[in-house]
Amino acid sequence: MSSASAVQELTTKPPSDTKAVLFFWASWHEATAPPKGSTFKLYETLATASTSASSNSISFYRIEAEAQPDLSAQYNVTVVPSFVLLDEGGKVVETIEGADDVARLTQAVSALRVRSSTSIHPASASSEAAPAPKSSSSVPAPTSLDQKLQSLITSSQTMLFMKGSPTQPQCGFSRQSIEILTAAQISFGTFDILSDDEVRQGLKTYSDWPTFPQLYVHGDLVGGLDIMKEMAEEGDLAEQLDVPKLELHPTPSSSVE
């Protein structure tokens, strides 16, 4: 693996002792082709952010689909781009075709990161239908902080957690995020994380994303500034996020007789 990239080229079956995300691409599909394809750059950005997010390691690979037909067949890949998420046992957790739903991919990677290694054992499948065990190790009920965060995240269809306010951003990253959303004519809500340290620290754990700003759409984490930049460069940001654009009404001007 190159030290400049969090994405490794893969030509054989990935190791079965680590969680992994497989990105299937094709040389003829310009958007997926490394190193400059927009989809590849988006994937690389997500890989870099996820690799530094926590100690729950995930390996990120790229696979040239047509050059590796055995791997494509093994994971039932018929279109590019395709993203295949594997647990520590090598079992397919989820397959995402296409790159339109970035929020879904980001959420899937976050879910894979926190996925318990015990969940790969067959016994866990049957236990899902069994009554919850009455022990101290049971998953705790959502705390009031969880409920508060969920309420904030869903308070607007598009929600940005930033430093400062739209009119007075307190860091360059937050300012750039505001500029990107505004340029895309997207209506959004904001929350100043500097005003509430409980929310600031809680969000890092809640979404397993360590940095700010954080963008949420329809209640799902999209990512940070790098993800927003990549999406904006790729095309219409509002369309990719599946949110409506603001209708801009030009100021009426007097006609010249």
Coordinates of N, CA and C in Angstrom, one line a residue, residues 51-162:
T51 N -10.1 5.6 8.5 CA -8.9 5.0 9.1 C -8.4 5.7 10.3
S52 N -8.6 7.0 10.3 CA -8.2 7.8 11.4 C -9.3 8.1 12.5
A53 N -10.5 7.5 12.2 CA -11.6 7.8 13.1 C -11.5 7.1 14.4
S54 N -11.0 5.8 14.4 CA -11.0 5.1 15.6 C -10.0 3.9 15.5
S55 N -9.9 3.2 16.6 CA -9.0 2.0 16.6 C -9.7 0.8 16.0
N56 N -11.0 0.9 15.7 CA -11.7 -0.3 15.1 C -11.3 -0.3 13.7
S57 N -10.3 -1.1 13.4 CA -9.6 -1.0 12.0 C -10.5 -1.6 10.9
I58 N -10.5 -1.0 9.8 CA -11.1 -1.5 8.6 C -10.1 -1.3 7.5
S59 N -9.9 -2.3 6.7 CA -9.1 -2.2 5.5 C -9.9 -1.8 4.3
F60 N -9.4 -0.9 3.5 CA -10.0 -0.4 2.3 C -9.3 -0.9 1.1
Y61 N -10.0 -1.5 0.2 CA -9.3 -2.1 -1.0 C -10.0 -1.6 -2.3
R62 N -9.3 -1.6 -3.4 CA -9.8 -1.3 -4.7 C -9.5 -2.6 -5.5
I63 N -10.5 -3.0 -6.4 CA -10.4 -4.2 -7.2 C -10.8 -3.8 -8.6
E64 N -10.0 -4.0 -9.6 CA -10.4 -3.8 -11.0 C -11.3 -5.0 -11.4
A65 N -12.5 -4.7 -11.5 CA -13.5 -5.8 -11.7 C -13.2 -6.7 -12.9
E66 N -12.9 -6.2 -14.0 CA -12.7 -7.0 -15.2 C -11.4 -7.7 -15.2
A67 N -10.4 -7.2 -14.5 CA -9.1 -7.8 -14.4 C -9.1 -8.9 -13.3
Q68 N -10.1 -8.9 -12.5 CA -10.2 -9.9 -11.4 C -11.5 -10.5 -11.5
P69 N -11.8 -11.3 -12.5 CA -13.2 -11.9 -12.7 C -13.5 -12.8 -11.6
D70 N -12.6 -13.5 -11.0 CA -12.9 -14.5 -9.9 C -13.4 -13.8 -8.7
L71 N -12.8 -12.6 -8.3 CA -13.2 -11.9 -7.2 C -14.6 -11.2 -7.5
S72 N -14.8 -10.8 -8.7 CA -16.1 -10.2 -9.1 C -17.2 -11.2 -9.0
A73 N -16.9 -12.4 -9.4 CA -17.9 -13.5 -9.3 C -18.1 -13.9 -7.9
Q74 N -17.1 -14.0 -7.1 CA -17.2 -14.4 -5.7 C -18.1 -13.5 -4.9
Y75 N -18.1 -12.2 -5.3 CA -18.9 -11.2 -4.5 C -20.1 -10.7 -5.3
N76 N -20.4 -11.5 -6.4 CA -21.6 -11.2 -7.2 C -21.6 -9.7 -7.7
V77 N -20.5 -9.2 -8.2 CA -20.4 -7.9 -8.7 C -20.6 -7.9 -10.2
T78 N -21.7 -7.1 -10.6 CA -22.0 -7.1 -12.0 C -22.0 -5.7 -12.5
V79 N -21.9 -4.7 -11.7 CA -21.8 -3.3 -12.1 C -20.7 -2.6 -11.4
V80 N -20.2 -1.5 -12.0 CA -19.2 -0.6 -11.3 C -19.8 0.8 -11.3
P81 N -19.6 1.5 -10.2 CA -18.9 1.0 -9.0 C -19.7 0.2 -8.1
S82 N -19.1 -0.7 -7.4 CA -19.8 -1.5 -6.4 C -18.9 -1.5 -5.1
F83 N -19.6 -1.4 -4.0 CA -18.9 -1.4 -2.7 C -19.4 -2.6 -1.9
V84 N -18.5 -3.5 -1.5 CA -18.8 -4.7 -0.8 C -18.2 -4.6 0.6
L85 N -19.0 -4.7 1.7 CA -18.5 -4.6 3.0 C -18.4 -6.0 3.7
L86 N -17.3 -6.3 4.2 CA -17.1 -7.6 4.8 C -16.8 -7.5 6.3
D87 N -17.3 -8.5 7.1 CA -17.0 -8.5 8.5 C -15.7 -9.3 8.7
E88 N -15.3 -9.5 10.0 CA -14.0 -10.1 10.3 C -13.9 -11.5 9.8
G89 N -15.1 -12.2 9.6 CA -15.1 -13.5 9.1 C -15.1 -13.6 7.6
G90 N -15.1 -12.5 6.9 CA -15.1 -12.5 5.4 C -16.5 -12.6 4.9
K91 N -17.5 -12.5 5.8 CA -18.9 -12.6 5.3 C -19.4 -11.2 4.8
V92 N -20.1 -11.2 3.7 CA -20.6 -10.0 3.1 C -21.7 -9.4 4.0
V93 N -21.5 -8.2 4.5 CA -22.5 -7.5 5.4 C -23.4 -6.7 4.6
E94 N -22.9 -6.1 3.5 CA -23.7 -5.2 2.7 C -23.0 -5.0 1.4
T95 N -23.8 -4.9 0.3 CA -23.3 -4.5 -1.0 C -24.1 -3.3 -1.5
I96 N -23.3 -2.3 -1.9 CA -23.9 -1.0 -2.4 C -23.5 -0.8 -3.9
E97 N -24.4 -0.8 -4.8 CA -24.1 -0.5 -6.2 C -24.3 0.9 -6.5
G98 N -23.4 1.5 -7.3 CA -23.4 2.9 -7.6 C -22.9 3.8 -6.5
A99 N -22.7 5.1 -6.9 CA -22.1 6.0 -5.9 C -23.0 7.2 -5.7
D100 N -24.3 7.0 -5.9 CA -25.3 8.1 -5.8 C -25.6 8.4 -4.3
D101 N -25.6 7.3 -3.5 CA -26.1 7.5 -2.1 C -24.8 7.5 -1.2
V102 N -24.1 8.6 -1.1 CA -22.9 8.7 -0.3 C -23.3 8.6 1.2
A103 N -24.4 9.1 1.6 CA -24.8 9.0 3.0 C -24.9 7.5 3.4
R104 N -25.5 6.7 2.5 CA -25.7 5.3 2.8 C -24.3 4.6 3.0
L105 N -23.4 4.9 2.1 CA -22.1 4.3 2.1 C -21.3 4.7 3.4
T106 N -21.4 6.0 3.8 CA -20.8 6.5 5.0 C -21.4 5.8 6.2
Q107 N -22.7 5.7 6.3 CA -23.4 5.0 7.4 C -23.0 3.6 7.4
A108 N -22.9 2.9 6.3 CA -22.5 1.5 6.2 C -21.1 1.2 6.8
V109 N -20.2 2.1 6.4 CA -18.8 2.0 6.9 C -18.8 2.2 8.4
S110 N -19.5 3.2 8.9 CA -19.6 3.5 10.3 C -20.2 2.3 11.1
A111 N -21.2 1.7 10.5 CA -21.9 0.6 11.2 C -20.9 -0.6 11.2
L112 N -20.1 -0.8 10.1 CA -19.2 -1.9 10.1 C -18.1 -1.7 11.1
R113 N -17.7 -0.5 11.3 CA -16.6 -0.2 12.2 C -16.9 -0.6 13.7
V114 N -18.2 -0.3 14.1 CA -18.6 -0.6 15.4 C -19.2 -2.0 15.6
R115 N -19.3 -2.7 14.5 CA -19.9 -4.0 14.5 C -19.1 -5.0 15.4
S116 N -19.8 -5.6 16.3 CA -19.1 -6.5 17.2 C -18.6 -7.7 16.5
S117 N -17.4 -8.2 16.8 CA -16.8 -9.3 16.2 C -17.6 -10.6 16.5
T118 N -18.4 -10.6 17.6 CA -19.2 -11.7 18.0 C -20.4 -11.9 17.1
S119 N -20.7 -10.8 16.3 CA -21.9 -10.9 15.5 C -21.6 -11.7 14.2
I120 N -20.4 -12.1 14.0 CA -20.1 -12.9 12.8 C -20.4 -14.4 13.1
H121 N -20.6 -14.8 14.3 CA -20.8 -16.2 14.6 C -22.3 -16.6 14.3
P122 N -22.5 -17.8 13.8 CA -23.9 -18.2 13.4 C -24.8 -18.1 14.6
A123 N -24.4 -18.3 15.8 CA -25.3 -18.3 17.0 C -26.0 -17.0 17.1
S124 N -25.3 -15.9 16.7 CA -26.0 -14.6 16.8 C -27.2 -14.5 16.0
A125 N -27.3 -15.2 14.9 CA -28.5 -15.1 14.0 C -29.7 -15.6 14.8
S126 N -29.6 -16.7 15.5 CA -30.7 -17.2 16.2 C -31.0 -16.4 17.4
S127 N -30.0 -15.8 18.0 CA -30.2 -15.1 19.2 C -31.0 -13.8 19.0
E128 N -31.1 -13.3 17.7 CA -31.8 -12.1 17.4 C -33.3 -12.3 17.7
A129 N -33.8 -13.5 17.6 CA -35.2 -13.8 17.8 C -35.5 -14.1 19.2
A130 N -34.5 -14.4 20.0 CA -34.6 -14.8 21.4 C -34.8 -13.5 22.3
P131 N -35.4 -13.7 23.5 CA -35.6 -12.6 24.4 C -34.2 -12.0 24.8
A132 N -34.2 -10.7 25.1 CA -33.0 -10.1 25.4 C -32.5 -10.6 26.8
P133 N -31.2 -11.0 26.8 CA -30.6 -11.5 28.1 C -30.7 -10.5 29.2
K134 N -31.0 -11.0 30.4 CA -31.1 -10.1 31.6 C -29.8 -10.1 32.3
S135 N -28.8 -9.4 31.7 CA -27.5 -9.3 32.3 C -27.0 -7.9 32.1
S136 N -25.9 -7.6 32.9 CA -25.4 -6.3 32.8 C -24.7 -6.0 31.5
S137 N -24.5 -7.0 30.7 CA -23.8 -6.8 29.4 C -24.8 -6.5 28.3
S138 N -26.1 -6.5 28.6 CA -27.1 -6.1 27.6 C -26.8 -4.7 27.1
V139 N -27.2 -4.5 25.8 CA -27.0 -3.2 25.2 C -27.9 -2.2 26.0
P140 N -27.3 -1.1 26.5 CA -28.1 -0.2 27.3 C -29.1 0.6 26.5
A141 N -30.2 1.0 27.1 CA -31.2 1.8 26.4 C -30.6 3.2 26.1
P142 N -31.1 3.8 25.0 CA -30.6 5.1 24.6 C -30.6 6.1 25.8
T143 N -29.6 6.8 26.0 CA -29.5 7.8 27.1 C -30.2 9.1 26.6
S144 N -30.4 10.0 27.6 CA -31.0 11.3 27.3 C -30.1 12.0 26.3
L145 N -28.8 11.9 26.4 CA -27.9 12.5 25.4 C -28.1 12.0 24.0
D146 N -28.3 10.7 23.9 CA -28.6 10.1 22.6 C -29.8 10.7 22.0
Q147 N -30.9 10.8 22.8 CA -32.1 11.3 22.4 C -32.0 12.8 22.0
K148 N -31.2 13.5 22.7 CA -30.9 14.9 22.4 C -30.2 15.1 21.1
L149 N -29.2 14.2 20.8 CA -28.5 14.3 19.6 C -29.3 13.9 18.4
Q150 N -30.2 12.8 18.6 CA -31.1 12.4 17.5 C -32.0 13.5 17.2
S151 N -32.5 14.2 18.2 CA -33.5 15.3 18.0 C -32.8 16.4 17.2
L152 N -31.6 16.8 17.6 CA -30.9 17.8 16.9 C -30.6 17.4 15.4
I153 N -30.1 16.2 15.2 CA -29.8 15.7 13.9 C -31.0 15.7 12.9
T154 N -32.1 15.4 13.5 CA -33.3 15.4 12.6 C -34.2 16.7 12.7
S155 N -33.6 17.7 13.3 CA -34.4 19.0 13.4 C -34.5 19.7 12.1
S156 N -33.6 19.3 11.1 CA -33.7 19.9 9.8 C -33.3 18.7 8.8
Q157 N -34.0 18.8 7.6 CA -33.7 17.8 6.6 C -32.2 17.7 6.3
T158 N -31.6 18.9 6.2 CA -30.1 19.0 6.1 C -29.6 19.7 7.3
M159 N -28.7 19.1 8.0 CA -28.2 19.6 9.3 C -26.7 19.7 9.3
L160 N -26.2 20.8 9.6 CA -24.7 21.0 9.7 C -24.3 21.3 11.1
F161 N -23.5 20.5 11.7 CA -22.9 20.8 13.0 C -21.5 21.4 12.8
M162 N -21.4 22.7 13.2 CA -20.2 23.5 12.9 C -19.7 24.3 14.0

